[in-house]
Short mmCIF file of C-alpha atoms in Angstrom, two decimals:
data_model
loop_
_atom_site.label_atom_id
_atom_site.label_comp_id
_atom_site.label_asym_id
_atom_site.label_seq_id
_atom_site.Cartn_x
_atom_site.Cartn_y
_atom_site.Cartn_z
CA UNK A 1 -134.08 -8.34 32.17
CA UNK A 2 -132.46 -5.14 33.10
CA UNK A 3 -130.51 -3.03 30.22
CA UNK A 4 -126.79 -2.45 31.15
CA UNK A 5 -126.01 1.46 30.85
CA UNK A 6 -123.08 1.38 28.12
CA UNK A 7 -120.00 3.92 27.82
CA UNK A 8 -119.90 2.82 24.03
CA UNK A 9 -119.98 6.23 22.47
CA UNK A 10 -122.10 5.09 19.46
CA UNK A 11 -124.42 3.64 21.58
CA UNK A 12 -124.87 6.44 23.99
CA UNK A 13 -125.17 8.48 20.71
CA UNK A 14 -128.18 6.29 19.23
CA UNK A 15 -129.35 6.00 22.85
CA UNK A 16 -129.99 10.13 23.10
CA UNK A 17 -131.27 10.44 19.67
CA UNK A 18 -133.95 8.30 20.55
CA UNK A 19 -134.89 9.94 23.99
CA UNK A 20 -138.15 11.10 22.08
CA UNK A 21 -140.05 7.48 22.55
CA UNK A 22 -142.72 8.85 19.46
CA UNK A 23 -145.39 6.79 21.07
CA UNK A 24 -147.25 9.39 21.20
CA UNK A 25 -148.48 12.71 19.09
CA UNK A 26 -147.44 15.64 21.42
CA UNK A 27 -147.12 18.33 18.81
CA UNK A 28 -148.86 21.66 18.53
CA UNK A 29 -150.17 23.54 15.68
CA UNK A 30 -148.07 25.86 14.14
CA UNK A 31 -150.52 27.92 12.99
CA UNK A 32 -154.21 27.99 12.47
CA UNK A 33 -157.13 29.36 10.01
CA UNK A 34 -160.62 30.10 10.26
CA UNK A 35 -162.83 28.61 7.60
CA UNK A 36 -165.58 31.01 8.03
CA UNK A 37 -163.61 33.85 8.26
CA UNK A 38 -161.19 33.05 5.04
CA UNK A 39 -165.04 32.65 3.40
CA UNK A 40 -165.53 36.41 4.36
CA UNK A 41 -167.66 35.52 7.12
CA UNK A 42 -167.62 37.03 10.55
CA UNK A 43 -164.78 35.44 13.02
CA UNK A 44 -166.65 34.26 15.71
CA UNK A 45 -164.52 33.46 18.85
CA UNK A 46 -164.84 30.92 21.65
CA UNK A 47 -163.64 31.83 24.94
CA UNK A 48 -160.68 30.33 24.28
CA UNK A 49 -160.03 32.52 21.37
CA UNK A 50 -160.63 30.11 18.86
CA UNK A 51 -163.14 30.60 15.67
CA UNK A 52 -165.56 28.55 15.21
CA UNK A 53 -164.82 26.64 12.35
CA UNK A 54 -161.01 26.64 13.31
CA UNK A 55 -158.18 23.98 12.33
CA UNK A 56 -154.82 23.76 13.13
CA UNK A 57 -151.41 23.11 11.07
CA UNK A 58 -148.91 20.32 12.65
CA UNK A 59 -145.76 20.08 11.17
CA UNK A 60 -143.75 17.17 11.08
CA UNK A 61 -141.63 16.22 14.19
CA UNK A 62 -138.29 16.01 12.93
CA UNK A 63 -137.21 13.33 15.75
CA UNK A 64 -139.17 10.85 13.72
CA UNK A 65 -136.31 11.19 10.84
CA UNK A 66 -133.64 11.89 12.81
CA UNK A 67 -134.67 8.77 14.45
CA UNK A 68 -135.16 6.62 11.02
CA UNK A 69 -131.98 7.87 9.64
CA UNK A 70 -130.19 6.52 12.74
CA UNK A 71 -131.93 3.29 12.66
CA UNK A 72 -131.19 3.16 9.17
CA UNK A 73 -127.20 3.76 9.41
CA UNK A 74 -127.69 0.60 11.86
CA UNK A 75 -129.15 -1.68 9.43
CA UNK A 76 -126.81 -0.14 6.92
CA UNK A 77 -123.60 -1.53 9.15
CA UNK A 78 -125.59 -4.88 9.68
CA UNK A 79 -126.16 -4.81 5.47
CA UNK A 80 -121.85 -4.40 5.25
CA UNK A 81 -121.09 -6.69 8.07
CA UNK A 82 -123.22 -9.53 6.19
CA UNK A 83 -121.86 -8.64 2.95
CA UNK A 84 -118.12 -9.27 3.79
CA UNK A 85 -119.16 -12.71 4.98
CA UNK A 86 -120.74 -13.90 2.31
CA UNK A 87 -118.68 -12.81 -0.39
CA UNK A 88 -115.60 -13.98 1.45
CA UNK A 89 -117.40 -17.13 2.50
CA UNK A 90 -119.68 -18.30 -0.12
CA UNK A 91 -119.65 -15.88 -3.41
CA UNK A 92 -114.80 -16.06 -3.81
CA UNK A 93 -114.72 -19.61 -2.93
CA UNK A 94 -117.65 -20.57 -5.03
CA UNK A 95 -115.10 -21.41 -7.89
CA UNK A 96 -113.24 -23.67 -5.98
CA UNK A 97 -115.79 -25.90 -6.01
CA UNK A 98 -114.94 -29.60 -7.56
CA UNK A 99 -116.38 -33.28 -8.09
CA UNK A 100 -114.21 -34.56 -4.69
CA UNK A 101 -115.38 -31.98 -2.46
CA UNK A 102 -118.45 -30.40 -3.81
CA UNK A 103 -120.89 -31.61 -1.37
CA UNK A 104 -118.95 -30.55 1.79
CA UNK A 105 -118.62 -27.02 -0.12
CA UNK A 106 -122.38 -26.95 0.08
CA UNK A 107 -122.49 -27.87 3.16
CA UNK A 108 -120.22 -24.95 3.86
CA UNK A 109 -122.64 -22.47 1.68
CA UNK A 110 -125.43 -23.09 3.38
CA UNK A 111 -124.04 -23.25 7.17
CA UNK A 112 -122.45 -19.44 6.15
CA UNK A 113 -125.57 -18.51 4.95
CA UNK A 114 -127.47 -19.66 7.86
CA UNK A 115 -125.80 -17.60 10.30
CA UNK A 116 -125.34 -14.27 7.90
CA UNK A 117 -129.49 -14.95 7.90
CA UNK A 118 -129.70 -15.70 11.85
CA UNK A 119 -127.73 -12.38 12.37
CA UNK A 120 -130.68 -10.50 9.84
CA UNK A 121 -133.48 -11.96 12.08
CA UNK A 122 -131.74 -11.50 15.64
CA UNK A 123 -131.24 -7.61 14.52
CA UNK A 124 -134.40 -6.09 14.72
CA UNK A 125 -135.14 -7.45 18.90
CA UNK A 126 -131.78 -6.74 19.69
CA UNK A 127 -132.19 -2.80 18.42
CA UNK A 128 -135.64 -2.46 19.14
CA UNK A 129 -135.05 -3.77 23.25
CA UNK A 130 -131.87 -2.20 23.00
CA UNK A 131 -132.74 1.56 22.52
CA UNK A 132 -136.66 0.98 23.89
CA UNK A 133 -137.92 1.46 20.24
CA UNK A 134 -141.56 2.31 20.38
CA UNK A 135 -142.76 3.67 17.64
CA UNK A 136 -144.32 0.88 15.62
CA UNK A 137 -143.25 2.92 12.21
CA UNK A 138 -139.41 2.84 13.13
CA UNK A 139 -139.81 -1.24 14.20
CA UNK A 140 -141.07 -1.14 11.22
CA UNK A 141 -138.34 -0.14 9.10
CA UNK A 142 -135.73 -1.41 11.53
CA UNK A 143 -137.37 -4.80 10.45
CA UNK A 144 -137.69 -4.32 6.94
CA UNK A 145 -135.99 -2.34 5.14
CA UNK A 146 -132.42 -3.75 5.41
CA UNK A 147 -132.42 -6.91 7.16
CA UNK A 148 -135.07 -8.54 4.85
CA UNK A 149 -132.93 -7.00 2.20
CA UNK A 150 -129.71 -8.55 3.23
CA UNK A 151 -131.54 -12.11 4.06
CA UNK A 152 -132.67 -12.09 0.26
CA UNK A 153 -129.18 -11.15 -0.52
CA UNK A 154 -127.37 -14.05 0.94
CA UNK A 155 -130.10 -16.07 -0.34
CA UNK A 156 -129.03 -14.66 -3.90
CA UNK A 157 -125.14 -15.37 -2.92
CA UNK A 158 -125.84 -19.05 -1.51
CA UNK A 159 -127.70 -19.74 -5.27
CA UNK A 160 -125.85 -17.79 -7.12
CA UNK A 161 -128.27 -15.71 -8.56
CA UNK A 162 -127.35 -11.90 -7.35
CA UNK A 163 -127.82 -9.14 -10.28
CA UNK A 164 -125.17 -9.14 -13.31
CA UNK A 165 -121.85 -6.88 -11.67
CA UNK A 166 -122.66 -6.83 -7.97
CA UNK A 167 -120.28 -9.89 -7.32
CA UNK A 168 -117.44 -8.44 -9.55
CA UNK A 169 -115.52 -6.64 -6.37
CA UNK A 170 -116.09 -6.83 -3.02
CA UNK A 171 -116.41 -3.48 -3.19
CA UNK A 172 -119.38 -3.49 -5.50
CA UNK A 173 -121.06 -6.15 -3.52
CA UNK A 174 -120.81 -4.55 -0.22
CA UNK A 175 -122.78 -1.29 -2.03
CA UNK A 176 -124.89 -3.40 -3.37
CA UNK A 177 -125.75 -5.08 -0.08
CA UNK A 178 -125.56 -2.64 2.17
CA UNK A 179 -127.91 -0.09 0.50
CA UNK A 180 -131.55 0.72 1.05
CA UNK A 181 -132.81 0.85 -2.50
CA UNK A 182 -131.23 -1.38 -5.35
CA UNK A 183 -128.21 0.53 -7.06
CA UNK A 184 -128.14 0.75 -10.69
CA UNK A 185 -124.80 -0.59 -12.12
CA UNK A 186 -123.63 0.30 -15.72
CA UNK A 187 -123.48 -3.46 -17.88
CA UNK A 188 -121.22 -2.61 -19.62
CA UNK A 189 -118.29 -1.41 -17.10
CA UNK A 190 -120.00 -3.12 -13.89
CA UNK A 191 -119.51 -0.06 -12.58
CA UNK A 192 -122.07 1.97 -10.62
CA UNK A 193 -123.71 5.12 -12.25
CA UNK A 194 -123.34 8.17 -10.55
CA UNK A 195 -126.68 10.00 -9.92
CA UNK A 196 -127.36 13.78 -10.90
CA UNK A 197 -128.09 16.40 -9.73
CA UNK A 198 -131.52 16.90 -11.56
CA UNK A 199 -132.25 12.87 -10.31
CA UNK A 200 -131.61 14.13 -6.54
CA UNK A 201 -133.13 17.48 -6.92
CA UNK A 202 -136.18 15.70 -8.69
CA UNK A 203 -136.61 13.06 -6.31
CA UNK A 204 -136.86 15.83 -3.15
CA UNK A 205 -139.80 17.43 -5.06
CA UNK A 206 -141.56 13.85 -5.23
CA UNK A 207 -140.60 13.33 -1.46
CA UNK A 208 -141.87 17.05 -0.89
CA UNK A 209 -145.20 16.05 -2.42
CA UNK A 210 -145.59 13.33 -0.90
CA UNK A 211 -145.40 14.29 2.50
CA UNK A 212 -148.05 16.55 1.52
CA UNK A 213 -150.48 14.18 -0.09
CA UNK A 214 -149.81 12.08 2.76
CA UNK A 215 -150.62 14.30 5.48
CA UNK A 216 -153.72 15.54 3.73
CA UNK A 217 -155.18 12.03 3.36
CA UNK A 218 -154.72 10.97 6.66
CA UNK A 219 -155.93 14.57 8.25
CA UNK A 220 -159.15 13.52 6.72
CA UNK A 221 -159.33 9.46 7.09
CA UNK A 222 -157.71 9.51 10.11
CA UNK A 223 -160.59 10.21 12.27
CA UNK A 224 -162.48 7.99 10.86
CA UNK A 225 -160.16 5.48 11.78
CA UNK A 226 -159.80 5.01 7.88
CA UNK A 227 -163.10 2.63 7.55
CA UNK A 228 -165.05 5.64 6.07
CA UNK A 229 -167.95 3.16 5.91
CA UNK A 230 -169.71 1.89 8.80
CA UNK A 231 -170.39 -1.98 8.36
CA UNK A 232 -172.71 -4.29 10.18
CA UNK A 233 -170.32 -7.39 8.71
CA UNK A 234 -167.62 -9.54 10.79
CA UNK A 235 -164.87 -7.26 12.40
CA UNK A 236 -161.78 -5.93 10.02
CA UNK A 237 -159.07 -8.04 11.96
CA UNK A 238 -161.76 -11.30 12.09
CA UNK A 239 -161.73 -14.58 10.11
CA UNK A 240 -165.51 -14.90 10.24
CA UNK A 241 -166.04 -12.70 6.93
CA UNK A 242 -169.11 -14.03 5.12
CA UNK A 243 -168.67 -14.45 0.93
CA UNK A 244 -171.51 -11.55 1.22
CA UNK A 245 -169.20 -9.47 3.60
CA UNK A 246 -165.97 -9.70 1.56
CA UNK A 247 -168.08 -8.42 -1.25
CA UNK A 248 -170.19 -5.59 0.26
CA UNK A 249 -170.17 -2.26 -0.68
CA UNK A 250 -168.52 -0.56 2.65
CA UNK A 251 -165.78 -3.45 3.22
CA UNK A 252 -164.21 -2.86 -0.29
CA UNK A 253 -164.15 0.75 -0.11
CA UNK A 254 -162.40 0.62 3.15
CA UNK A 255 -160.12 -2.04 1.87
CA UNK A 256 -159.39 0.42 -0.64
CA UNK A 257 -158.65 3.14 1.80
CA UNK A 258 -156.26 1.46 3.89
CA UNK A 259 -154.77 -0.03 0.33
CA UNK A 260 -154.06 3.53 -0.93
CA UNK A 261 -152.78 4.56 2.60
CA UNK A 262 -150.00 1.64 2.36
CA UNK A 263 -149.16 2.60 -1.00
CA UNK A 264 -148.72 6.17 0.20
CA UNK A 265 -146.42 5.17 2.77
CA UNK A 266 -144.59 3.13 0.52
CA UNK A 267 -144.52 6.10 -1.90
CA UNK A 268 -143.31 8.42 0.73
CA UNK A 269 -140.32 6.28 2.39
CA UNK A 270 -139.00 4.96 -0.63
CA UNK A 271 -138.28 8.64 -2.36
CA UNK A 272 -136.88 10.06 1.39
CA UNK A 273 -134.58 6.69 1.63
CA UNK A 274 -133.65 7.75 -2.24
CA UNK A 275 -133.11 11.25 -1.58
CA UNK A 276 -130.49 10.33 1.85
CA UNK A 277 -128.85 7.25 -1.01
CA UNK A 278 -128.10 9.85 -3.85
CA UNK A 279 -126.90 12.50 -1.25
CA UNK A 280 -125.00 10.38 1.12
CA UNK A 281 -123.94 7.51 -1.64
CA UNK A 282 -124.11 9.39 -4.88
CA UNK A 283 -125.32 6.53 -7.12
CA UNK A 284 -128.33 5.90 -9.03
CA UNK A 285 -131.54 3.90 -7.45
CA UNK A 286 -133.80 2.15 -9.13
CA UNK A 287 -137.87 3.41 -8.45
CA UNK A 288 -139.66 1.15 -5.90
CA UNK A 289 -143.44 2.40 -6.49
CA UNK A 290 -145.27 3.42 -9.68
CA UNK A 291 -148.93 4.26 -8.38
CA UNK A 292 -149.69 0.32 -8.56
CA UNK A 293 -153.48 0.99 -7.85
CA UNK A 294 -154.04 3.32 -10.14
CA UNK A 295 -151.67 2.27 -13.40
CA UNK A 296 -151.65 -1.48 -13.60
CA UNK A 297 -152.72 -3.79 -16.78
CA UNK A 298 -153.19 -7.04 -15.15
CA UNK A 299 -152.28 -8.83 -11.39
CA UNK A 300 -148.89 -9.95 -12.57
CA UNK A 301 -147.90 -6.87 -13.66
CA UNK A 302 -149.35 -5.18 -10.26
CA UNK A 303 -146.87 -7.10 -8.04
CA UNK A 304 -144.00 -7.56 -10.51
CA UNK A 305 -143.93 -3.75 -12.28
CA UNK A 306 -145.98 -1.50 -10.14
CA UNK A 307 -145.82 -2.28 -6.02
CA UNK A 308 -142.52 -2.51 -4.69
CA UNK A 309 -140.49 -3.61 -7.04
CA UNK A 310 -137.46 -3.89 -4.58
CA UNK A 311 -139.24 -6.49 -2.67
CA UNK A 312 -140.21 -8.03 -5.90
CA UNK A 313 -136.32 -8.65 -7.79
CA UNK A 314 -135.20 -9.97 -4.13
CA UNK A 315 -137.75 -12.27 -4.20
CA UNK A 316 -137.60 -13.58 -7.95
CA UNK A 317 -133.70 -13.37 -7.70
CA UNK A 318 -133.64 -15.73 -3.87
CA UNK A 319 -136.74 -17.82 -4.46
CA UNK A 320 -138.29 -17.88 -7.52
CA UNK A 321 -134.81 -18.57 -9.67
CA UNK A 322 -133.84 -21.56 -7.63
CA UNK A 323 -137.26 -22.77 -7.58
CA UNK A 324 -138.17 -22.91 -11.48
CA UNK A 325 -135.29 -24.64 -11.91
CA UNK A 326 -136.79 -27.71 -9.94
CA UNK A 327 -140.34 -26.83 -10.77
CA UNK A 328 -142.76 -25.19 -12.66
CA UNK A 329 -142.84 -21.51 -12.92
CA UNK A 330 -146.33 -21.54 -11.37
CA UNK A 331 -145.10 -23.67 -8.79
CA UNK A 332 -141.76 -20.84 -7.88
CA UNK A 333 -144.10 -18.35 -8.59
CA UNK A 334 -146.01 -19.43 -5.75
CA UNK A 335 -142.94 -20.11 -3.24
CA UNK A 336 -141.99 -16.54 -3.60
CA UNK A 337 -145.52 -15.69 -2.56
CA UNK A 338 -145.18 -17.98 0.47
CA UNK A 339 -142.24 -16.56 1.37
CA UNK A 340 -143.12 -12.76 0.78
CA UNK A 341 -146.25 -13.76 3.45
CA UNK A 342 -143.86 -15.56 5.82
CA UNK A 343 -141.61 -12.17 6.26
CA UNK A 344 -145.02 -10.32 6.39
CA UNK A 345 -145.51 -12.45 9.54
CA UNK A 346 -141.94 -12.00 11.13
CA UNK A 347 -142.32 -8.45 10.68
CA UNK A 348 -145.35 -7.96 12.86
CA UNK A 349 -143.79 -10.00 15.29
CA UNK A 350 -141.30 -6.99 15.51
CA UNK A 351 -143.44 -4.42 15.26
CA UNK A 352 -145.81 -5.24 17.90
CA UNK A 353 -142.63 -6.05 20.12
CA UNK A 354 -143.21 -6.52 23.83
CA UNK A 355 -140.88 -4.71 25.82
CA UNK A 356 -140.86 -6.17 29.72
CA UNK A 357 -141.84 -2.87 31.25
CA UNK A 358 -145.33 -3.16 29.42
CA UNK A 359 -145.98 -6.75 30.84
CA UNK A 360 -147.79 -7.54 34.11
CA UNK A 361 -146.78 -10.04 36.61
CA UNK A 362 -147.81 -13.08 34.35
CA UNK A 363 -145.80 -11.53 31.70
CA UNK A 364 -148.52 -10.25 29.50
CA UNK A 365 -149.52 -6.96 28.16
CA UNK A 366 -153.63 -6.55 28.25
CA UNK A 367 -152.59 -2.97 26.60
CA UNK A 368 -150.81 -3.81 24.06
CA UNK A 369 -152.09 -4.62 20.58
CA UNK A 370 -152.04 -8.50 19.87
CA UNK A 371 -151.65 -9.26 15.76
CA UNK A 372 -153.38 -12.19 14.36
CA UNK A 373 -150.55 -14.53 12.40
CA UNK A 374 -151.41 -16.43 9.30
CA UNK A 375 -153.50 -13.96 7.30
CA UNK A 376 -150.82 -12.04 5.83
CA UNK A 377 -149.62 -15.38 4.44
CA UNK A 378 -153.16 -16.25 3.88
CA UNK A 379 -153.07 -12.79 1.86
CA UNK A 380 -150.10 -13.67 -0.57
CA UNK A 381 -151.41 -17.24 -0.97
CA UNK A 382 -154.55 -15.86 -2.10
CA UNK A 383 -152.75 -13.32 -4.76
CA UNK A 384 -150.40 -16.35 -5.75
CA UNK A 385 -153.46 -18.02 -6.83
CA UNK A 386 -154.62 -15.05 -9.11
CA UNK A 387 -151.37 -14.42 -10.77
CA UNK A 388 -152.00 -18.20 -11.43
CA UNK A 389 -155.72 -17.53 -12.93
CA UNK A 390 -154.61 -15.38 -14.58
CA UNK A 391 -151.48 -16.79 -16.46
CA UNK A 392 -154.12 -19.56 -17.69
CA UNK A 393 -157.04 -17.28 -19.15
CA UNK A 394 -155.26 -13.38 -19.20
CA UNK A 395 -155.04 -14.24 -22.98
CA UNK A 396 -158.87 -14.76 -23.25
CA UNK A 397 -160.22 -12.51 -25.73
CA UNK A 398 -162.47 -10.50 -23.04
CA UNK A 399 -159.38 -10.12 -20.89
CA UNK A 400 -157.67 -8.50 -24.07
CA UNK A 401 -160.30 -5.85 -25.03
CA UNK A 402 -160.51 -4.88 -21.23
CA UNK A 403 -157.15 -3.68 -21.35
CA UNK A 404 -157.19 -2.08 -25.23
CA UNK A 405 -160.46 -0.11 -24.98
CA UNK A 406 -160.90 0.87 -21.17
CA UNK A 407 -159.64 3.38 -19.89
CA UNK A 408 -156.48 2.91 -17.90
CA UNK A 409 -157.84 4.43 -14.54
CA UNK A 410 -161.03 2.00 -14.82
CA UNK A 411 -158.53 -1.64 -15.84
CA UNK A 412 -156.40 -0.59 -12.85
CA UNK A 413 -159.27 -0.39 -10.11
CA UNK A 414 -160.46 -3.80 -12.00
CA UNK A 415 -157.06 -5.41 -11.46
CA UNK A 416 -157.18 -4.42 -7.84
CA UNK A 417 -160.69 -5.42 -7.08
CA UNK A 418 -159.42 -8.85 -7.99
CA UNK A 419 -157.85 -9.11 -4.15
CA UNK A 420 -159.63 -6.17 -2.88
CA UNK A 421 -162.30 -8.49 -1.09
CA UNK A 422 -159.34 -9.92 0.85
CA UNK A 423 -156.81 -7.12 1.57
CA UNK A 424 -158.24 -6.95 5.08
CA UNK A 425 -156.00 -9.77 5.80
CA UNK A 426 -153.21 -7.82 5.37
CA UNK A 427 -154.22 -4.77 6.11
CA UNK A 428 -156.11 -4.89 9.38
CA UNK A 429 -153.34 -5.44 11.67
CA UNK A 430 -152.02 -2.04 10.41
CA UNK A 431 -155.69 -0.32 10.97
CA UNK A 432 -156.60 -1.64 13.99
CA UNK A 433 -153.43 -0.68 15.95
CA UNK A 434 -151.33 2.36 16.87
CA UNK A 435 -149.36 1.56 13.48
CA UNK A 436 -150.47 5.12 11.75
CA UNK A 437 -151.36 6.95 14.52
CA UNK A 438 -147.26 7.07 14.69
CA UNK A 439 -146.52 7.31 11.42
CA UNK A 440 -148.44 10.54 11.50
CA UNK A 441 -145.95 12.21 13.76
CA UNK A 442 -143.48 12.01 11.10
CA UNK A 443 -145.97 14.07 8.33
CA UNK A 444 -147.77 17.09 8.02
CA UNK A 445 -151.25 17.14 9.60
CA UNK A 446 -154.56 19.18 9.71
CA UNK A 447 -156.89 18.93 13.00
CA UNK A 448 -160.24 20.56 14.07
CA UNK A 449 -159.65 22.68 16.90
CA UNK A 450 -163.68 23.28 16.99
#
């Protein structure tokens, strides 16, 4: 299939911003130091001119958030668009519900929300063939970050269980929908709080410093192909792990590099996407990551305090609410882990996208990198079952004096070695692919030149 050339002026816009495909890392150093020389040492030249102990200094390509911003203002549109549907369709006419017509005004819910959340899983292919999207980063986001959101959100409108003020105006709804990051509305006027400056100004220093920490850790993993540790076990992106594999030295400490990388990532999108809401909007966010591997008491409050929280109150509002109402909370608990791993799986499917110039005649793509689906939902089953271990013995008296007497460094890395063993499932995909090779375009990096 052929893409028509457009005279749509937005869409010639988007279509020029994203000229630079970002497949690829084209940049040059800026500038570039001599270790052995800064050590007072002689400077030894090549022929080329370079020392001998020489690195160079790549600063970020500012394409890749030109680009993300764009994408962004898409999925913000698509976030609105949905919004005015469902509170028109489901959330103002949900009080017209009565005994003679109630079940045909369920019927109605649920057929509006199943095309606001067919229009949330069609947008991501249609922008991604539609501007040639490459870089796996941008799919990415232009998967997750706002129509997940807004599927969630109907999901909260169809069972009526959005955040207190959010439905009071469309207005309000349509912010509420439509933004990146969860905006913090004041209880007692419904009204949402105006951010300042010190929040914004605070928030560009954390961005600032993590684009720094970022770029430093994966100038020195990122050779390595971040498995520091050379195993002799199953591959990372295999099923044929042995019980003495999962627990080996080597495999956990590269689980727990590629863990810390996503968490930096995390870290580093969610305080740029707050710094462009408070500038842009001019409303207060709520805080997505709190250094989960590093500050967490127990599992439960790992994935419900610490690591992503925005993913988390979508998923306890749309899934876990309805469920505990018809089952036990270990039961909903465990739905919303199924369906966290279930998006986890759509949203490869977007990020390793086929476009049809990379296909051969039989319509595949031996180039291309080929995910393996089930183990991220294999991944979030697994954790579902530990938050359930541990709401049956976490008040065991051993359990207890862990978390009163040890340090909080040492309980956190305990916490996370609980799924460590098994974060390859999720993880691997990410490794194993072009997936941070592009994100590094978009951060600071340090390279050998010698």
């Amino acid at each position: 299939m052929k893409r028509m050339a457009s005279c749509d002026p937005i869409t010639a816009t988007v279509t020029s911003m994203a000229a630079d495909k970002l497949d690829a890392d084209l940049r040059q150093p800026s500038f570039t130091f001599d270790v052995a020389f800064l050590l007072g040492g002689p400077k030894k030249e090549t022929d080329e001119g370079i020392g001998v102990l020489s690195f160079g200094v790549m600063l970020p390509n500012p394409s890749f958030w030109v680009q993300l911003i764009g994408f962004l203002a898409l999925g913000v549109v698509l976030g609105y668009v949905v919004a005015i549907i469902n509170y028109n369709l489901i959330i103002k006419r949900r009080g017209l519900q009565d005994s003679s017509c109630s079940y045909v005004r369920k019927v109605e819910k649920y057929l509006v929300g199943s095309i606001s959340i067919s229009l949330c899983l069609v947008f991501p292919y249609l922008v991604i063939w539609t501007f040639n999207v490459r870089n796996m980063i941008i799919k990415f986001c232009v998967a997750t970050i706002m129509p997940v959101l807004t599927i969630f959100h109907t999901m909260e409108a169809m069972f009526g269980t959005s955040p207190p003020c959010v439905e009071s105006t469309m207005g309000r709804y349509a912010l509420y929908s439509s933004s990146p990051l969860e905006v913090c509305f004041d209880q007692t006027t419904c009204r949402p709080i105006t951010v300042k400056l010190k929040q914004t100004l605070e928030a560009a220093r954390a961005f600032g410093l993590a684009l720094v920490v970022l770029g430093m850790y994966q100038s020195t993993l990122g050779p390595m192909g971040y498995e520091p540790f050379t195993t002799m076990q199953a591959p990372l992106d295999s099923m044929d792990h042995t019980i003495r594999d999962l627990f080996s030295f080597g495999h956990l400490v590269n689980n727990l590099v590629a863990a810390l990388l996503l968490q930096l990532y995390l870290t580093a999108f969610c305080l740029g996407l707050k710094v462009v809401t408070n500038i842009i909007v001019g409303v207060e966010t709520k805080d997505v990551m709190s250094n989960a591997i590093f500050r967490s008491s127990s599992p439960s409050d790992f994935w419900g305090k610490k690591w992503n929280t925005l993913i988390h109150g979508v998923l306890k509002r749309a899934v876990f609410k309805p469920a505990v109402r018809h089952f036990p909370k270990s039961m909903a608990a465990t739905a919303a882990f199924f369906a966290s791993g279930l998006f986890h799986e759509w949203i490869l499917s977007a990020i390793f996208f086929v476009h049809d110039y990379e296909k051969d005649e039989d319509g595949q793509c031996k180039l291309c990198y080929h995910p393996s689906y089930g183990r991220n939902l294999l991944f979030f089953v697994i954790n579902a079952i530990i938050i359930a271990v541990e709401y049956y013995v976490g008040e065991w008296y051993i359990f207890l004096w862990i978390k009163k007497c040890l340090p909080r460094f040492l309980v956190s890395i305990l916490v996370v070695s609980t799924a460590l063993p098994f974060a390859h499932l999720f993880t691997s995909d990410y490794i194993k692919s072009d997936y941070f090779y592009h994100g590094q375009i978009g951060f600071p990096l340090v390279i050998l030149l010698t």
